[in-house]
């Protein structure tokens, strides 16, 4: 029996020794790999600085400093394993595990920070192709400007000034952005030739962003016309539904009926909204008309709900619900288009209401068909439309507060050759428009060259 336990103990000790030997080998290999990785990453950093500049490579440089500090600790632990002072097996095991941990951490840090630079380095190396694409995109978008101006002119005879306020300045804003994109591209090319990569990269990013915003603004003109036509179509359906609702609510306005005063007031409000709609051939704002009518319609629905027993109240038809969903979609589309085209001016309130409306919209479609959830779909659709309209109103206030006064769009910079910092969102010249494009990232020296 003693022989059995002795053999088992020797087997356990041999297994532990094998594990310790394997851990020691891993520690040595990890030290060598991490040390080599530091050397190769230092070379990569030198190349990255040459292509991106000091600021863009700051994180990698700081990561290398931290890794070297921790690897010095790992080398010190490895030295302790091989000095003249005897060590216990547990001490060796603890040190080797720490060495492996430090080396793996170093590899992870360098992986993360070099990966973050790869895309930017690739962009820099493709800068000539990107600049060529920017110029091609500018020419393509400039070809759309006459059509956009003609569309705005044509629509101004069909829709009211309030409705056209959302897109009336879009063609001139787009033209200004395209001029700015070309100028920024030229600055980027000159800075690269002068071996000032950091400024060249910022100017390149500014040029591509200006082109993207110009495209969004021009798309907004076409989207407005389409969405306005859809809103008019939806408005016609909602008018018919509203008249049916008034007829259906008449019996509940009789004296003695529950909540008759509230129903009577709601009917009068909806009739007033119908009467306020502009006549045929009169310039109108279909979005505002639709929102006003939907609000009065919703008020009547709420009054009727109080006046009827829940069980006796007929469910809304699928068509009625679908009209509400369509109205919500139209309101969402218009709000998203305006906010996307002017993101630099848009504050948190408009963005928050749009995001909440988009979140609620996802839940509607599965609820439309089933009878037991149709009312919930109607409520959600109306809430989506309300939030979208609030987002649009808030966005318009933000845009109005940031857009330059008057029609002084003749010069894209509005600076008349004056050098100096550009007011981000100010009232002078194109500052309010270009502020969101530059985004506060241009260096002081670069600003002077862009606006010389």
XYZ file of C-alpha atoms in Angstrom:
452
model
C 0.000 0.000 0.000
C 2.859 2.387 0.839
C 4.422 1.595 -2.523
C 1.175 2.523 -4.298
C 0.924 5.934 -2.631
C 4.619 6.591 -3.214
C 4.273 5.827 -6.930
C 1.213 8.046 -7.215
C 3.030 10.927 -5.521
C 5.979 10.549 -7.899
C 3.593 10.594 -10.882
C 1.905 13.803 -9.630
C 5.293 15.451 -9.076
C 6.397 14.454 -12.587
C 3.191 15.857 -14.093
C 3.621 19.133 -12.198
C 7.250 19.356 -13.307
C 6.193 18.858 -16.931
C 3.660 21.682 -16.577
C 6.281 23.941 -14.998
C 8.759 23.172 -17.789
C 6.120 23.969 -20.408
C 5.281 27.259 -18.667
C 8.973 28.178 -18.591
C 9.296 27.489 -22.319
C 6.212 29.623 -23.017
C 7.636 32.467 -20.930
C 10.940 32.411 -22.853
C 9.186 32.269 -26.229
C 6.769 35.088 -25.254
C 9.685 37.310 -24.197
C 11.454 36.837 -27.511
C 8.235 37.409 -29.532
C 7.282 40.542 -27.582
C 10.769 42.004 -27.871
C 10.761 41.432 -31.636
C 7.266 42.902 -31.892
C 8.442 46.084 -30.201
C 11.289 46.381 -32.696
C 9.076 45.887 -35.765
C 6.362 48.193 -34.378
C 8.960 50.913 -33.787
C 9.855 50.687 -37.473
C 6.154 50.841 -38.395
C 5.766 53.906 -36.188
C 8.533 55.704 -38.064
C 6.775 55.029 -41.369
C 3.401 56.052 -39.921
C 4.780 59.357 -38.622
C 6.163 60.097 -42.081
C 2.761 59.470 -43.664
C 0.336 60.694 -40.993
C 2.278 63.101 -38.781
C 2.937 63.172 -35.032
C -0.600 63.825 -33.810
C -2.246 60.927 -35.631
C 0.362 58.469 -34.314
C 0.322 59.677 -30.700
C -1.617 56.661 -29.363
C 0.776 54.156 -30.921
C 3.800 56.052 -29.610
C 2.351 56.112 -26.079
C 1.475 52.425 -26.383
C 5.072 51.589 -27.269
C 6.330 53.468 -24.198
C 3.936 51.542 -21.935
C 4.838 48.210 -23.530
C 8.567 48.819 -23.126
C 8.023 49.631 -19.431
C 6.095 46.434 -18.790
C 8.468 44.308 -20.842
C 11.344 45.606 -18.699
C 9.513 44.074 -15.738
C 9.190 40.786 -17.620
C 12.927 40.707 -18.378
C 13.684 41.442 -14.733
C 11.507 38.512 -13.621
C 13.243 36.245 -16.123
C 16.613 37.355 -14.741
C 15.493 36.472 -11.212
C 14.713 32.967 -12.445
C 18.333 32.496 -13.490
C 20.358 34.312 -10.791
C 22.498 32.564 -8.167
C 19.793 32.667 -5.490
C 17.880 29.349 -5.326
C 14.138 29.584 -6.027
C 11.252 27.392 -5.016
C 9.080 25.787 -7.673
C 6.180 28.042 -6.673
C 8.299 31.194 -7.107
C 9.412 30.086 -10.576
C 5.853 29.215 -11.514
C 4.521 32.619 -10.369
C 7.215 34.577 -12.217
C 6.805 32.655 -15.465
C 3.027 33.113 -15.371
C 3.532 36.848 -14.860
C 6.013 36.980 -17.766
C 3.494 35.307 -20.094
C 0.766 37.689 -18.909
C 2.902 40.805 -19.514
C 3.972 39.658 -22.977
C 0.429 38.812 -24.056
C -0.740 42.225 -22.834
C 2.029 43.899 -24.837
C 1.020 42.033 -27.998
C -2.641 43.009 -27.498
C -1.805 46.704 -27.006
C 0.350 46.857 -30.112
C -2.216 44.910 -32.169
C -4.993 47.301 -31.185
C -3.060 50.495 -31.869
C -1.450 49.447 -35.135
C -4.822 48.215 -36.416
C -6.337 51.628 -35.671
C -3.767 53.230 -37.986
C -4.009 50.734 -40.848
C -7.105 52.242 -42.437
C -5.736 55.775 -42.185
C -2.414 54.732 -43.686
C -4.255 52.998 -46.529
C -6.252 56.188 -47.106
C -3.064 58.258 -47.208
C -1.460 55.913 -49.700
C -4.569 56.183 -51.870
C -4.716 59.985 -51.529
C -4.115 60.682 -55.253
C -6.980 58.359 -56.221
C -9.228 59.841 -53.524
C -8.485 63.383 -54.699
C -9.266 62.358 -58.258
C -12.548 60.834 -57.106
C -13.414 63.988 -55.135
C -12.940 66.138 -58.221
C -14.970 63.725 -60.360
C -17.774 63.706 -57.788
C -17.770 67.498 -57.673
C -18.189 67.738 -61.446
C -20.960 65.142 -61.381
C -22.824 66.982 -58.617
C -22.376 70.360 -60.319
C -24.262 68.963 -63.294
C -27.229 68.457 -60.962
C -27.295 72.066 -59.743
C -29.311 73.543 -62.655
C -31.953 70.859 -62.280
C -32.100 71.405 -58.507
C -32.543 75.163 -58.977
C -35.254 74.563 -61.579
C -37.015 72.122 -59.240
C -36.995 74.626 -56.386
C -38.359 77.340 -58.706
C -41.102 75.082 -60.016
C -42.113 73.821 -56.583
C -42.243 77.362 -55.171
C -45.369 77.955 -57.309
C -47.036 74.841 -55.922
C -46.104 74.940 -52.239
C -46.118 77.707 -49.658
C -43.071 79.638 -48.497
C -43.193 77.773 -45.197
C -43.040 74.406 -46.972
C -40.282 75.491 -49.366
C -38.205 76.877 -46.500
C -36.859 73.347 -45.985
C -35.166 73.168 -49.390
C -35.175 76.631 -50.956
C -31.521 77.289 -50.091
C -30.303 73.753 -50.869
C -28.928 74.372 -54.410
C -26.838 77.371 -53.319
C -25.624 75.570 -50.212
C -24.604 72.587 -52.341
C -22.772 74.824 -54.828
C -20.902 76.448 -51.981
C -19.901 73.088 -50.520
C -18.674 71.837 -53.906
C -16.466 74.916 -54.365
C -15.117 74.367 -50.873
C -14.416 70.692 -51.626
C -12.313 71.570 -54.688
C -10.375 74.190 -52.753
C -9.718 71.770 -49.889
C -8.571 69.117 -52.358
C -6.087 71.571 -53.856
C -4.820 72.441 -50.379
C -4.386 68.734 -49.606
C -2.327 68.193 -52.750
C -0.086 71.193 -51.994
C 0.435 70.149 -48.387
C 1.401 66.634 -49.453
C 3.926 67.991 -51.926
C 5.352 70.151 -49.129
C 5.721 67.006 -46.939
C 3.193 68.181 -44.376
C 1.137 64.974 -44.187
C -0.974 65.817 -41.151
C -2.403 68.966 -42.705
C -2.782 67.210 -46.068
C -4.850 64.448 -44.469
C -7.129 66.895 -42.636
C -7.760 68.819 -45.859
C -8.491 65.561 -47.688
C -11.020 64.493 -45.060
C -12.625 67.941 -45.255
C -12.941 67.708 -49.043
C -14.609 64.286 -48.951
C -17.005 65.384 -46.204
C -17.981 68.504 -48.157
C -18.793 66.375 -51.218
C -20.874 63.973 -49.118
C -22.903 66.795 -47.587
C -23.456 68.446 -50.950
C -24.834 65.184 -52.350
C -27.178 64.809 -49.371
C -28.464 68.369 -49.765
C -29.138 67.900 -53.497
C -30.888 64.591 -52.813
C -33.033 66.482 -50.320
C -34.533 68.606 -53.117
C -35.646 65.542 -55.081
C -36.820 63.780 -51.927
C -38.873 66.815 -50.935
C -40.820 66.775 -54.207
C -41.538 63.052 -53.927
C -42.515 63.209 -50.265
C -44.688 66.272 -50.827
C -46.633 64.427 -53.527
C -47.062 61.447 -51.218
C -48.171 63.729 -48.406
C -50.805 65.264 -50.687
C -52.047 61.801 -51.609
C -52.178 60.777 -47.966
C -53.882 64.042 -47.081
C -56.725 63.281 -49.500
C -57.269 59.912 -47.805
C -57.126 61.437 -44.342
C -59.689 64.085 -45.356
C -62.080 61.325 -46.408
C -61.434 59.410 -43.180
C -61.966 62.556 -41.106
C -65.333 63.259 -42.706
C -66.401 59.681 -42.017
C -65.267 60.052 -38.411
C -67.347 63.229 -38.037
C -70.436 61.460 -39.361
C -69.806 58.513 -37.041
C -69.368 60.832 -34.056
C -72.577 62.852 -34.635
C -74.815 60.559 -32.531
C -72.441 61.054 -29.593
C -72.937 64.837 -29.707
C -76.622 64.561 -28.802
C -77.681 66.005 -25.487
C -77.498 63.419 -22.742
C -74.899 61.267 -24.439
C -71.804 60.525 -22.331
C -69.068 63.094 -22.825
C -71.172 64.813 -25.479
C -69.543 68.203 -24.808
C -66.062 66.785 -25.386
C -67.133 64.998 -28.570
C -68.887 68.149 -29.828
C -65.740 70.218 -29.218
C -63.563 67.626 -30.961
C -65.912 67.514 -33.960
C -65.801 71.310 -34.193
C -62.006 71.256 -34.022
C -61.769 68.683 -36.828
C -64.302 70.608 -38.948
C -62.246 73.766 -38.442
C -59.081 71.928 -39.516
C -60.861 70.711 -42.666
C -62.151 74.207 -43.407
C -58.649 75.693 -42.961
C -57.187 73.525 -45.721
C -56.220 75.616 -48.777
C -58.398 75.325 -51.834
C -57.340 73.811 -55.175
C -54.562 75.725 -56.909
C -53.503 77.549 -53.722
C -49.857 77.127 -52.610
C -49.874 74.926 -49.535
C -47.733 73.065 -47.045
C -48.980 69.467 -47.306
C -46.809 68.359 -44.393
C -48.199 70.985 -42.025
C -51.752 70.436 -43.314
C -51.418 66.708 -42.767
C -49.998 67.190 -39.271
C -52.792 69.616 -38.315
C -55.504 67.328 -39.617
C -54.017 64.272 -37.947
C -53.880 66.131 -34.625
C -57.552 67.132 -34.845
C -58.471 63.624 -35.945
C -56.604 62.137 -32.993
C -58.416 64.507 -30.614
C -61.772 63.351 -31.970
C -60.736 59.709 -31.602
C -59.798 60.332 -27.985
C -63.111 62.036 -27.247
C -65.071 59.257 -28.932
C -63.141 56.646 -26.954
C -64.273 58.267 -23.736
C -67.852 58.437 -24.942
C -68.216 54.822 -25.990
C -67.952 51.645 -24.124
C -64.712 49.910 -25.024
C -66.410 46.756 -26.186
C -68.901 48.621 -28.420
C -66.297 50.787 -30.112
C -65.512 49.470 -33.614
C -61.904 48.765 -34.373
C -60.200 50.979 -36.947
C -59.978 49.431 -40.380
C -56.677 48.266 -41.798
C -56.947 51.047 -44.373
C -57.415 53.641 -41.621
C -54.411 52.332 -39.743
C -52.350 52.210 -42.916
C -53.123 55.866 -43.577
C -51.737 56.692 -40.144
C -48.644 54.589 -40.856
C -48.163 56.291 -44.225
C -48.442 59.704 -42.596
C -45.858 58.650 -40.013
C -43.514 57.415 -42.751
C -43.824 60.669 -44.665
C -43.089 62.728 -41.572
C -40.125 60.482 -40.706
C -38.673 60.706 -44.209
C -38.855 64.495 -44.369
C -37.371 64.938 -40.869
C -34.539 62.475 -41.584
C -33.724 64.184 -44.893
C -33.532 67.661 -43.349
C -31.454 66.484 -40.380
C -29.072 64.429 -42.524
C -28.464 67.308 -44.906
C -27.684 69.826 -42.149
C -26.145 67.671 -39.395
C -23.615 70.309 -38.416
C -26.404 72.611 -37.201
C -28.702 70.044 -35.626
C -28.823 69.911 -31.841
C -29.614 67.115 -29.424
C -33.405 67.692 -29.227
C -34.062 67.109 -32.937
C -31.725 64.111 -33.079
C -33.325 62.561 -29.984
C -36.898 62.890 -31.279
C -35.931 61.475 -34.676
C -34.147 58.518 -33.077
C -37.143 57.790 -30.829
C -39.542 58.019 -33.794
C -37.371 55.612 -35.802
C -37.244 53.214 -32.852
C -41.031 53.190 -32.435
C -41.583 52.800 -36.194
C -39.914 49.382 -36.139
C -42.656 48.029 -33.846
C -45.642 49.080 -35.956
C -45.806 46.728 -38.975
C -46.522 43.466 -37.065
C -49.432 45.182 -35.269
C -51.413 46.484 -38.264
C -53.253 43.347 -39.415
C -54.342 41.582 -36.166
C -57.568 42.993 -34.772
C -56.384 42.862 -31.181
C -53.316 45.050 -31.894
C -54.621 47.370 -34.602
C -55.403 50.183 -32.205
C -51.952 49.900 -30.716
C -50.504 50.251 -34.233
C -52.630 53.368 -34.777
C -51.417 54.908 -31.515
C -47.801 54.126 -32.297
C -48.112 55.554 -35.829
C -49.529 58.791 -34.481
C -46.789 58.979 -31.881
C -44.154 58.412 -34.581
C -45.654 61.194 -36.709
C -45.776 63.525 -33.709
C -42.146 62.862 -32.790
C -41.022 63.254 -36.411
C -42.826 66.583 -36.713
C -41.308 67.760 -33.441
C -37.870 66.672 -34.701
C -38.421 68.607 -37.927
C -39.553 71.746 -36.106
C -36.592 71.584 -33.721
C -34.180 70.959 -36.602
C -35.581 73.906 -38.531
C -35.068 76.153 -35.529
C -31.465 74.927 -35.256
C -30.860 75.532 -38.970
C -32.437 78.984 -38.877
C -30.282 79.995 -35.924
C -27.114 78.868 -37.688
C -27.749 79.852 -41.330
C -26.326 83.214 -42.450
C -28.853 86.028 -42.826
C -29.860 87.275 -46.251
C -28.994 85.750 -49.629
C -25.244 86.399 -49.579
C -24.234 83.054 -51.158
C -22.146 84.477 -53.976
C -18.790 83.660 -52.417
C -18.307 80.222 -50.895
C -16.245 81.532 -48.070
C -17.755 84.979 -47.742
C -14.410 86.201 -46.503
C -13.281 88.482 -49.351
C -9.699 87.240 -49.139
C -9.444 87.949 -45.410
C -7.237 85.519 -43.528
C -7.926 84.308 -40.058
C -10.078 81.852 -38.139
C -13.435 80.932 -39.629
C -16.472 81.363 -37.329
C -17.989 77.928 -36.822
C -21.732 78.525 -37.092
C -21.417 82.317 -37.048
C -23.386 84.826 -39.069
C -20.768 86.084 -41.463
C -20.586 84.801 -45.062
C -20.407 81.029 -45.386
C -19.101 80.391 -41.880
C -22.360 78.892 -40.699
C -22.385 76.486 -43.623
C -18.731 75.536 -43.679
C -18.422 75.232 -39.917
C -20.129 71.828 -39.844
C -17.946 70.645 -42.737
C -14.655 71.640 -41.200
C -15.932 70.421 -37.848
C -13.309 72.278 -35.894
C -10.521 69.911 -37.017
C -8.493 72.141 -39.364
C -5.170 73.356 -38.069
C -4.540 77.059 -37.768
C -1.892 77.035 -40.489
C -4.180 75.162 -42.836
C -7.049 77.598 -42.301
C -4.879 80.435 -43.509
C -4.126 78.600 -46.727
C -7.716 77.511 -47.374
C -9.081 81.014 -47.030
C -6.232 82.921 -48.709
